mmCIF file of C-alpha atoms in Angstrom:
data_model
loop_
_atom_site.group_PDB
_atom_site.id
_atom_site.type_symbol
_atom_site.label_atom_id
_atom_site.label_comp_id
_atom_site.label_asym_id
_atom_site.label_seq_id
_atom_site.Cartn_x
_atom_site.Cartn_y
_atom_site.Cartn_z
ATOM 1 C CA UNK A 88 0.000 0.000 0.000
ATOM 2 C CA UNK A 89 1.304 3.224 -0.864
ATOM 3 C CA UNK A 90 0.035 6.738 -0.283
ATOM 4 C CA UNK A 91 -0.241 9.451 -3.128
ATOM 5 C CA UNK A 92 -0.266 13.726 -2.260
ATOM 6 C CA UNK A 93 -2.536 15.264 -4.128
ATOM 7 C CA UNK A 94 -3.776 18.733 -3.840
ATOM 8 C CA UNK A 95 -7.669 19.743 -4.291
ATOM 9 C CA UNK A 96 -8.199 21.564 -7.154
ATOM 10 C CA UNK A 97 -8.457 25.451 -6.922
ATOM 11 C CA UNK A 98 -11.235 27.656 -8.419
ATOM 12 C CA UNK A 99 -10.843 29.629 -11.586
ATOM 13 C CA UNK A 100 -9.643 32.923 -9.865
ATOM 14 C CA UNK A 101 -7.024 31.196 -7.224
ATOM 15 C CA UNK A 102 -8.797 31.549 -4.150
ATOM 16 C CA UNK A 103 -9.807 28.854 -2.272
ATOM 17 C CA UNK A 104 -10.780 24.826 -3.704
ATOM 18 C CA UNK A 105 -14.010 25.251 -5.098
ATOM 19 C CA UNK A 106 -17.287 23.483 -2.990
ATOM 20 C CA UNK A 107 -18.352 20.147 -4.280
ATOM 21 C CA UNK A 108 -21.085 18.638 -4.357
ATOM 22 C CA UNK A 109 -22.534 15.702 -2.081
ATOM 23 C CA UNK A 110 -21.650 12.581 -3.440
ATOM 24 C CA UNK A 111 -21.957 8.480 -2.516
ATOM 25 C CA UNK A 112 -19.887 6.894 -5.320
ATOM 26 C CA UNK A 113 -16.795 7.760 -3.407
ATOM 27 C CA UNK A 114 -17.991 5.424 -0.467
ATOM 28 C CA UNK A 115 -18.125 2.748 -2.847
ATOM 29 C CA UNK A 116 -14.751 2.913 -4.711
ATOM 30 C CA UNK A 117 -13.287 3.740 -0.416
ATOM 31 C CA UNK A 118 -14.869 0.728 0.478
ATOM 32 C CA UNK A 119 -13.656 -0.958 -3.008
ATOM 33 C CA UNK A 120 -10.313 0.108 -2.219
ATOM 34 C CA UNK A 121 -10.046 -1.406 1.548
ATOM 35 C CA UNK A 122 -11.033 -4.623 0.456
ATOM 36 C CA UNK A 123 -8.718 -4.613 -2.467
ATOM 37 C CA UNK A 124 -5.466 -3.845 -0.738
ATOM 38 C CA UNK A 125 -6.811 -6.189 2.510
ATOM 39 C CA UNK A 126 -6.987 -8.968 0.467
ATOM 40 C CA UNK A 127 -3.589 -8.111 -0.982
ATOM 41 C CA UNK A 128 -1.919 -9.900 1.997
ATOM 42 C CA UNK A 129 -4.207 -12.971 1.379
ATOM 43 C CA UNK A 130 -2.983 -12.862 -2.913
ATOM 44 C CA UNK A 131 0.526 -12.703 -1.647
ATOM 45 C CA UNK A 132 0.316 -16.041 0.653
ATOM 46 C CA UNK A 133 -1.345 -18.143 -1.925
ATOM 47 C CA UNK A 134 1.394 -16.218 -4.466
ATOM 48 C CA UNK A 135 4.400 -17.857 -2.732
ATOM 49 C CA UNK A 136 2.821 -21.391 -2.180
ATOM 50 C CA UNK A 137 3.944 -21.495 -5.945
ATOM 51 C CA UNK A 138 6.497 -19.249 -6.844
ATOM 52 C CA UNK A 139 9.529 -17.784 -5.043
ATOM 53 C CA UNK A 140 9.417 -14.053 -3.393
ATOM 54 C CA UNK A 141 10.736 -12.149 -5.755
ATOM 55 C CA UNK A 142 9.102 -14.095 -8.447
ATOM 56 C CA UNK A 143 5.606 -12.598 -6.409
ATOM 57 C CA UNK A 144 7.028 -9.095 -6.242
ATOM 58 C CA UNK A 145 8.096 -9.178 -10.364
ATOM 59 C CA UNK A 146 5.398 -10.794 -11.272
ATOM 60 C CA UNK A 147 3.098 -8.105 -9.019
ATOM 61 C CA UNK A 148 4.573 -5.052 -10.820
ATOM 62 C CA UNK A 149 4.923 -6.546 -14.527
ATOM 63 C CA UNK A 150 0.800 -6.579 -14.277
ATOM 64 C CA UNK A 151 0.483 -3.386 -12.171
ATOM 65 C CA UNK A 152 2.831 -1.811 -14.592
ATOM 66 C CA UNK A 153 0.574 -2.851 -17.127
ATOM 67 C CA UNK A 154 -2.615 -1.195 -15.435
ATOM 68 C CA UNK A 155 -1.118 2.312 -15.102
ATOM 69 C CA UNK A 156 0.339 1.877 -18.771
ATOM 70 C CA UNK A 157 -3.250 1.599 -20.048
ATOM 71 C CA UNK A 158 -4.372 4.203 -18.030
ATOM 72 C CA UNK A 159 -1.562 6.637 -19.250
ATOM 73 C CA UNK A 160 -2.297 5.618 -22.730
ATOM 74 C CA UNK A 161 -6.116 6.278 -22.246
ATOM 75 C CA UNK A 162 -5.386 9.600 -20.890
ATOM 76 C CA UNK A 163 -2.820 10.429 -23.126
ATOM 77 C CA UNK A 164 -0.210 11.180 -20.054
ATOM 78 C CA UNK A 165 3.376 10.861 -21.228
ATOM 79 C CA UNK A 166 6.164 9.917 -18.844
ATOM 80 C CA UNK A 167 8.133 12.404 -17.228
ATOM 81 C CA UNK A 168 11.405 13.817 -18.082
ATOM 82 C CA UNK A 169 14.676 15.175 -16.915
ATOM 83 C CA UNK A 170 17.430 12.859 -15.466
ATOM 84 C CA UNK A 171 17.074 14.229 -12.031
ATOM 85 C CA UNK A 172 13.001 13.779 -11.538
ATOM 86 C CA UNK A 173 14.344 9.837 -13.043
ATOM 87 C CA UNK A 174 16.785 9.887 -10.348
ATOM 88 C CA UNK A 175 14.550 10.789 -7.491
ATOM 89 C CA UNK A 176 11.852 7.744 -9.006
ATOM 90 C CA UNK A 177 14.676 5.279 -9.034
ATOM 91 C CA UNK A 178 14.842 5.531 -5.158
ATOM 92 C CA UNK A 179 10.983 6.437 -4.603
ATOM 93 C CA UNK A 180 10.623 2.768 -6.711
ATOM 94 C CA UNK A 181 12.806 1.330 -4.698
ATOM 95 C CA UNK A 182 11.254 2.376 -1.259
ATOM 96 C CA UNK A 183 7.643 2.126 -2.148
ATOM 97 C CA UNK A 184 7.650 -0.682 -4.647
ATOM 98 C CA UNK A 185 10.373 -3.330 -5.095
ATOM 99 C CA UNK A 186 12.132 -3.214 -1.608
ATOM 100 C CA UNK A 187 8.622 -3.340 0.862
ATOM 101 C CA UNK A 188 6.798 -5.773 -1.741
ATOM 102 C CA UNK A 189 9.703 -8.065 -1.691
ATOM 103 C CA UNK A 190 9.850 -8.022 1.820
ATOM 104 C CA UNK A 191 6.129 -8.749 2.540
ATOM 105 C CA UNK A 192 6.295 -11.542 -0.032
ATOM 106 C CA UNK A 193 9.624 -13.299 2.366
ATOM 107 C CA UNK A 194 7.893 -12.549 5.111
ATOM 108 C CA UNK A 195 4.685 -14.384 4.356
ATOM 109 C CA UNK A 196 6.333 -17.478 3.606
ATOM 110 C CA UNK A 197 7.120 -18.031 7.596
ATOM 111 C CA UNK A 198 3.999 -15.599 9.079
ATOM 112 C CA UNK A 199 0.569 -15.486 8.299
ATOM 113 C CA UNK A 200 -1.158 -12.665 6.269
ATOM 114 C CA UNK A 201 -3.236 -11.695 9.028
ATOM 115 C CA UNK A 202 0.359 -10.416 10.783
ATOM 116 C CA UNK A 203 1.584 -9.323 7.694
ATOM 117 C CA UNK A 204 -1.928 -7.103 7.277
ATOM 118 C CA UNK A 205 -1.084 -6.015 10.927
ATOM 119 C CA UNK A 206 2.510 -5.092 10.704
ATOM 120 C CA UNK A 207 1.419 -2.848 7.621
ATOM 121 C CA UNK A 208 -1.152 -1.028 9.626
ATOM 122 C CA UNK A 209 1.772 0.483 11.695
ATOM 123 C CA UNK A 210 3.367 2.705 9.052
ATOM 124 C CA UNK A 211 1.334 5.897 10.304
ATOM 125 C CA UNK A 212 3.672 5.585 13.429
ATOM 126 C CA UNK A 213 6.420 4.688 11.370
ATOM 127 C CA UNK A 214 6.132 7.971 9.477
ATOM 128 C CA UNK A 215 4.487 9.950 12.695
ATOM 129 C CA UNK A 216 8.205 9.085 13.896
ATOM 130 C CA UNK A 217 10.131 10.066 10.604
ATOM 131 C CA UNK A 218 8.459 13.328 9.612
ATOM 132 C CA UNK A 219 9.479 15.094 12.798
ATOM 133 C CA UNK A 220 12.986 14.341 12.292
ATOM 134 C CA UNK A 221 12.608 14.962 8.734
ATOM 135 C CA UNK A 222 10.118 17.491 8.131
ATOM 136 C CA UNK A 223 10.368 20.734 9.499
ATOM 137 C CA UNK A 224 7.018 21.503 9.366
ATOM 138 C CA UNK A 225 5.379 18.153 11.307
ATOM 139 C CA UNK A 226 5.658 19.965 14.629
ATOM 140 C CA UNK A 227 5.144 17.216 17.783
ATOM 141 C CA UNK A 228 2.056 17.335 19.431
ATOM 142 C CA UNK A 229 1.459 16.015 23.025
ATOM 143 C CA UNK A 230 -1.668 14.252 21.137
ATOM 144 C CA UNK A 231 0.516 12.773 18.367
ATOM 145 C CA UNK A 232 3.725 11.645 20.854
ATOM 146 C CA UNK A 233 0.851 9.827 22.686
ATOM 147 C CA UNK A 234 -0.908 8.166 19.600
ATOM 148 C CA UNK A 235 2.844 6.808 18.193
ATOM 149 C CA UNK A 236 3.457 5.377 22.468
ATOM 150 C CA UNK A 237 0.275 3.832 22.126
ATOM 151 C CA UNK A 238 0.636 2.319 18.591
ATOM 152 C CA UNK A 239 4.007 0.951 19.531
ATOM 153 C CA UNK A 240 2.336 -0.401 22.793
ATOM 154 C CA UNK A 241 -0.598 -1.842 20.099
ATOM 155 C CA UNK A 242 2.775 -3.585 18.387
ATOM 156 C CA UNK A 243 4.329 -5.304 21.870
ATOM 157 C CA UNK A 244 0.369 -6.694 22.251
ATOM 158 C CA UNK A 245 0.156 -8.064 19.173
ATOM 159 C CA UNK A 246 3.517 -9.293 19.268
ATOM 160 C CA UNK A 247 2.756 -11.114 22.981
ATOM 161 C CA UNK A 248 5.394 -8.910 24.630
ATOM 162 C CA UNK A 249 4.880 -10.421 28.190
ATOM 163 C CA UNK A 250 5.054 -14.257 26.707
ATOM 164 C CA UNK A 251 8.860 -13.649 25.267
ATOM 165 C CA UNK A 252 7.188 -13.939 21.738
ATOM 166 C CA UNK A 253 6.769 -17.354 21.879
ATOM 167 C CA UNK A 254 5.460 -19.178 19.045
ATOM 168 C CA UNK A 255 6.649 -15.987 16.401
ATOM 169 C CA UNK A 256 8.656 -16.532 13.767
ATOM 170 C CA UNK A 257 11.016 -13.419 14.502
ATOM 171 C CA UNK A 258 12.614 -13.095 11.028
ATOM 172 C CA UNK A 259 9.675 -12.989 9.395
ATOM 173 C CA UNK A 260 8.087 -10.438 12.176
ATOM 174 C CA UNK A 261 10.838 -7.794 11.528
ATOM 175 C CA UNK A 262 10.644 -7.957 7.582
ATOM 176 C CA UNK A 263 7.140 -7.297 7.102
ATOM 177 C CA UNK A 264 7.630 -4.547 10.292
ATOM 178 C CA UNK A 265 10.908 -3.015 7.848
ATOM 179 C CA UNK A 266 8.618 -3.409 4.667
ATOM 180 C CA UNK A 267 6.030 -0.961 6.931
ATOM 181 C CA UNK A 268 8.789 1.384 7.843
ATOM 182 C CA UNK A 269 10.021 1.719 4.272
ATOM 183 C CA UNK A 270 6.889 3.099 2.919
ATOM 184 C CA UNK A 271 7.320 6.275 4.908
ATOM 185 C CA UNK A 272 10.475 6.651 4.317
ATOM 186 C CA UNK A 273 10.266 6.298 0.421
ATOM 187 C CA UNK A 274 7.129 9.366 0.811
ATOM 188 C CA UNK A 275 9.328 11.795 2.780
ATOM 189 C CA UNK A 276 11.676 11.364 0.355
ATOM 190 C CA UNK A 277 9.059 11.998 -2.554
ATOM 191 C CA UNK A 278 7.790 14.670 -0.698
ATOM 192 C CA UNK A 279 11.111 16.723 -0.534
ATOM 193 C CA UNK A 280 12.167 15.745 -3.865
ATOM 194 C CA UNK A 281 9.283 15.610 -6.520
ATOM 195 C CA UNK A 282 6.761 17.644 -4.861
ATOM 196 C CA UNK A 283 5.899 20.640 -7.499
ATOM 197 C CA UNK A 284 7.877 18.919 -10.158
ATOM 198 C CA UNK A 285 4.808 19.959 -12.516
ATOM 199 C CA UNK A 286 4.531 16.252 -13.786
ATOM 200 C CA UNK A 287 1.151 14.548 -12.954
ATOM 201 C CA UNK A 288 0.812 11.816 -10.340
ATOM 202 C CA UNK A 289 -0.174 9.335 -12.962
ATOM 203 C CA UNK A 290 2.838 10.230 -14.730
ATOM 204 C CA UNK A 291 5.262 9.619 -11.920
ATOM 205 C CA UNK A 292 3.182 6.659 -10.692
ATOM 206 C CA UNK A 293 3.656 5.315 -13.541
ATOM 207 C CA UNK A 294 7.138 5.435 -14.590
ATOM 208 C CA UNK A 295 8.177 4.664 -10.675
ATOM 209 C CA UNK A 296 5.954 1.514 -11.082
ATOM 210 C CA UNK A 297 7.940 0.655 -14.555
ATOM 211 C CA UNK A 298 11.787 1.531 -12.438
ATOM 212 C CA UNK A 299 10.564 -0.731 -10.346
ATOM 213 C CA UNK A 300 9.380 -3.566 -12.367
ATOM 214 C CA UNK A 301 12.988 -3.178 -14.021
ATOM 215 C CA UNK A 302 15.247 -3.764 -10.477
ATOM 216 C CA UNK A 303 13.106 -6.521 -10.024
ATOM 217 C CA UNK A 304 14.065 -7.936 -13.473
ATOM 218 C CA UNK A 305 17.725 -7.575 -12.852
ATOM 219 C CA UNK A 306 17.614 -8.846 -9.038
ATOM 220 C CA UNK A 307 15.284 -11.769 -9.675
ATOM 221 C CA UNK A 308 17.038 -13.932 -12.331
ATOM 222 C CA UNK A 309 20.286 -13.354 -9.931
ATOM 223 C CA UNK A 310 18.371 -15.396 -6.838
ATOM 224 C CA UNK A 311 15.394 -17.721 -8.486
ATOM 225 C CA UNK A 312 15.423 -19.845 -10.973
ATOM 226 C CA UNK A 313 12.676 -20.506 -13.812
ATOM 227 C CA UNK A 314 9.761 -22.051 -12.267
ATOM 228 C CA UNK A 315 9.655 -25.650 -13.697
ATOM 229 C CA UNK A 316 5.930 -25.777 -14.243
ATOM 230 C CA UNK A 317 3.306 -22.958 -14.276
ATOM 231 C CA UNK A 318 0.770 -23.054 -10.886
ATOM 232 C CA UNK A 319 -2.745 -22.041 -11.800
ATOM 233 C CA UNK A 320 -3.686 -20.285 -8.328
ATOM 234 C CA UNK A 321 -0.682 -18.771 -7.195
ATOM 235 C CA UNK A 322 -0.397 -17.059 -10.636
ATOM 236 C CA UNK A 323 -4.246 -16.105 -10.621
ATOM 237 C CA UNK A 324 -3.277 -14.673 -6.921
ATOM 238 C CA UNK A 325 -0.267 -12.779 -8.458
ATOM 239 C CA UNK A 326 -1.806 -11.242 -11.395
ATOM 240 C CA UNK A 327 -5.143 -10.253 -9.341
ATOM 241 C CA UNK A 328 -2.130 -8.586 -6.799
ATOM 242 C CA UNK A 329 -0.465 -6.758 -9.542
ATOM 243 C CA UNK A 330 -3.889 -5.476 -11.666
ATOM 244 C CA UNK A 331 -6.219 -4.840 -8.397
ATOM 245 C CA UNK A 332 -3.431 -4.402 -5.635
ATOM 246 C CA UNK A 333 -1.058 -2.497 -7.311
ATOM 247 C CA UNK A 334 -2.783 -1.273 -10.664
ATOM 248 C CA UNK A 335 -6.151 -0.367 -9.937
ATOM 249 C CA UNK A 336 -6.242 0.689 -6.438
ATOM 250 C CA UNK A 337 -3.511 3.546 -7.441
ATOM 251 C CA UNK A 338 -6.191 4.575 -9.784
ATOM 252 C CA UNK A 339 -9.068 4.406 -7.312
ATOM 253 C CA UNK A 340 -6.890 6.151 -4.439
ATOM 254 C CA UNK A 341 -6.212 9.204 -7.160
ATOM 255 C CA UNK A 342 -10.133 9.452 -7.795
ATOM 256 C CA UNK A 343 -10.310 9.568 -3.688
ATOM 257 C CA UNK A 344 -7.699 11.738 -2.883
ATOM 258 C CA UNK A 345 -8.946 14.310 -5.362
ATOM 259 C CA UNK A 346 -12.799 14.338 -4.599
ATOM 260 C CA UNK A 347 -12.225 13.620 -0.549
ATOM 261 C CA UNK A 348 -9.173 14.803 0.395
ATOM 262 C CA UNK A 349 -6.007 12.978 1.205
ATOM 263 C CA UNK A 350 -7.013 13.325 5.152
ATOM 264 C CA UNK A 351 -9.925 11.556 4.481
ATOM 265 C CA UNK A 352 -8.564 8.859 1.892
ATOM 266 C CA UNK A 353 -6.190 7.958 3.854
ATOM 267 C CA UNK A 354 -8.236 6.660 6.511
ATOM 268 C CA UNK A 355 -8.316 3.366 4.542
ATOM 269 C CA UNK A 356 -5.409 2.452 6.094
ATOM 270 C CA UNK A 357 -7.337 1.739 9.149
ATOM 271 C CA UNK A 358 -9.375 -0.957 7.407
ATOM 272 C CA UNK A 359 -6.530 -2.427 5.616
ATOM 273 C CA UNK A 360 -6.030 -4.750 8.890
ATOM 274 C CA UNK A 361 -9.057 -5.533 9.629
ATOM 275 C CA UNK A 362 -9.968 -6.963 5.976
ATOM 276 C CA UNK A 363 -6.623 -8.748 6.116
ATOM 277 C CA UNK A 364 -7.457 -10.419 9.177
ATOM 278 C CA UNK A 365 -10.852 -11.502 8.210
ATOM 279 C CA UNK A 366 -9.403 -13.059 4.833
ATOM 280 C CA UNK A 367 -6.614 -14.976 6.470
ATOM 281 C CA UNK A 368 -8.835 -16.439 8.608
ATOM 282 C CA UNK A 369 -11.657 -17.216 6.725
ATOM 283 C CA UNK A 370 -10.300 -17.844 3.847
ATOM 284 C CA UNK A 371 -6.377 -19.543 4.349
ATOM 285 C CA UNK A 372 -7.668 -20.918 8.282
ATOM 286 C CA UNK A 373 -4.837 -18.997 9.785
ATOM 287 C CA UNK A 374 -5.471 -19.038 13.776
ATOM 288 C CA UNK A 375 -6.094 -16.151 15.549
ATOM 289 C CA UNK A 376 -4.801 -15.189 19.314
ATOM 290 C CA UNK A 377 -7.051 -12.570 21.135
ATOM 291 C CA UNK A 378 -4.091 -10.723 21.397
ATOM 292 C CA UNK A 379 -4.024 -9.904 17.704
ATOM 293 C CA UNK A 380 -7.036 -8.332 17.438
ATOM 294 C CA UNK A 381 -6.650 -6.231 20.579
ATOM 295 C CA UNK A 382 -3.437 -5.439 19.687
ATOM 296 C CA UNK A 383 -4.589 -4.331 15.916
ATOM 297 C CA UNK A 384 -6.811 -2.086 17.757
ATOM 298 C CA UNK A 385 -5.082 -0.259 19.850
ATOM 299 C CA UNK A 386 -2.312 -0.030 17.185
ATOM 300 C CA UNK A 387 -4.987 1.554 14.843
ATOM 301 C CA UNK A 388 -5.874 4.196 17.788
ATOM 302 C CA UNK A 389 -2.263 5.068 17.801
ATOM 303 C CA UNK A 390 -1.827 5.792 14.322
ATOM 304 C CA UNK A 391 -5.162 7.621 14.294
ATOM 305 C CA UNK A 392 -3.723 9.992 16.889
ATOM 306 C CA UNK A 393 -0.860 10.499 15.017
ATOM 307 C CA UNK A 394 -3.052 11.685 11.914
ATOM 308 C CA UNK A 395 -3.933 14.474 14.239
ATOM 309 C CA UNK A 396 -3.151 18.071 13.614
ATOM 310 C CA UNK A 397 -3.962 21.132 15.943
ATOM 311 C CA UNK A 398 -6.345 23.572 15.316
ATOM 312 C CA UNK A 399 -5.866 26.976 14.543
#
């Protein structure tokens, strides 16, 4: 899951965004979205019962790549230019794409997706953390320094702190927890570099998607090697990933963040989880412990506190 800025549109004369109009459609393609991306973490188990990690992750962004190609081509968008605005999407790919996909996908083969939905829920704090080390302007509330202590607190529940963390696969744990931390990492560094570059978010969407898709071609050959015989559902499970998870929902989270608001698009993330859970367990029969729920919870309440901003 990735996040994309995007400004409301301003009136004709400068001032302030225009009103819109009441609308329900956006519910739907919110609600779309959530399950989409929940279900994501239930594509990439079945994904790696037949094909190696990075297989998943190439695979995933060869289709998705595809999606935003079509979309580009529909709209007539062309991809940006200039070396350095290439530069700056070879390391946006890298953070947001190739390295936290790749990670998920290794880290589902030894945890279930319900953790792996979890452990993505806590980017918020992740980037909570981040921005006010990196961004001048994310002052530190007493409201947001509590949310990110109680999201982190969320984390130690889920994790079954006070048990030693028995029964969890540790390596897995911390790299679908580093695939959550690289996400915000990958939009500060967006943020500072490509903000105002005057090139449309499709645009850049869509070539980082395509840098992407190309480290993965170079790194993958180097560490798998060709799959003997084709798997029916794992490859169904990647190519729904790549054209829904990847593909699609950038398109539907563009449509959001421009009617809505990124504030209030964003608050998908919060569902994300909760879908993810309700797959697994429904769907793959992954157990549940009451502490992963709780813990999902009060991780959620954290990150929603760190969404917070003062008024003025």
């Amino acid at each position: 899951m990735s996040t994309v800025p995007v400004t409301r549109p301003r009136s004709r004369t400068g001032g302030a965004p225009e009103p819109r109009s009441p609308r329900f459609g956006w519910r739907l393609r919110f609600a779309a979205l959530s399950l989409i991306w929940g279900f994501s973490f239930l594509l990439i188990k079945v994904g790696t019962r037949g094909y190696a990690p990075f297989q998943v992750t190439l695979g995933r962004l060869v289709f998705g790549t595809a999606v935003l190609a079509a979309a580009m081509a529909v709209r007539r968008e062309r991809l940006p230019r200039g070396p350095r605005t290439w530069a700056h999407l070879t390391i946006a790919a890298f953070l947001l794409n190739a390295l936290p996909f790749s990670l998920f996908a290794y880290a589902e083969l030894t945890i279930p997706s319900t953790l792996a939905g979890i452990c993505n829920a806590t980017s918020p704090l992740w980037g909570m953390a981040l921005s006010l080390v990196a961004l001048s302007e994310d002052r530190p509330t007493r409201l947001r320094v509590a949310g990110l202590g109680i999201g982190f607190l969320g984390v130690l529940t889920v994790l079954g702190a006070w048990q030693g963390f028995s029964g969890l696969d540790a390596r897995g744990t911390a790299l679908a927890l580093l695939a959550s931390f690289s996400y915000p990492v990958g939009w500060i560094h967006v943020r500072r570099t490509l903000a105002g570059s005057g090139h449309s978010h499709l645009s850049l969407t869509g070539a980082q998607l395509l840098l992407a898709t190309l480290q993965l071609a170079v790194v993958t050959p180097l560490f798998t090697g060709v799959p003997t015989h084709v798997t029916a559902l794992p490859l169904l499970a990647v190519a729904a990933l790549g054209a829904l998870g990847t593909g699609l929902a950038v398109l539907i989270q563009y449509g959001l963040v421009a009617e809505v608001g990124p504030t209030t698009a964003q608050m998908v993330t919060y569902f994300i989880p909760v879908i993810a859970t309700a797959a697994g367990v429904a769907l793959l029969d992954e157990s549940l412990r009451w502490s992963t729920p709780v813990g999902a919870a009060i991780v959620l309440a954290g990150a929603a506190l760190t969404q917070a901003r003062s008024k003025r």
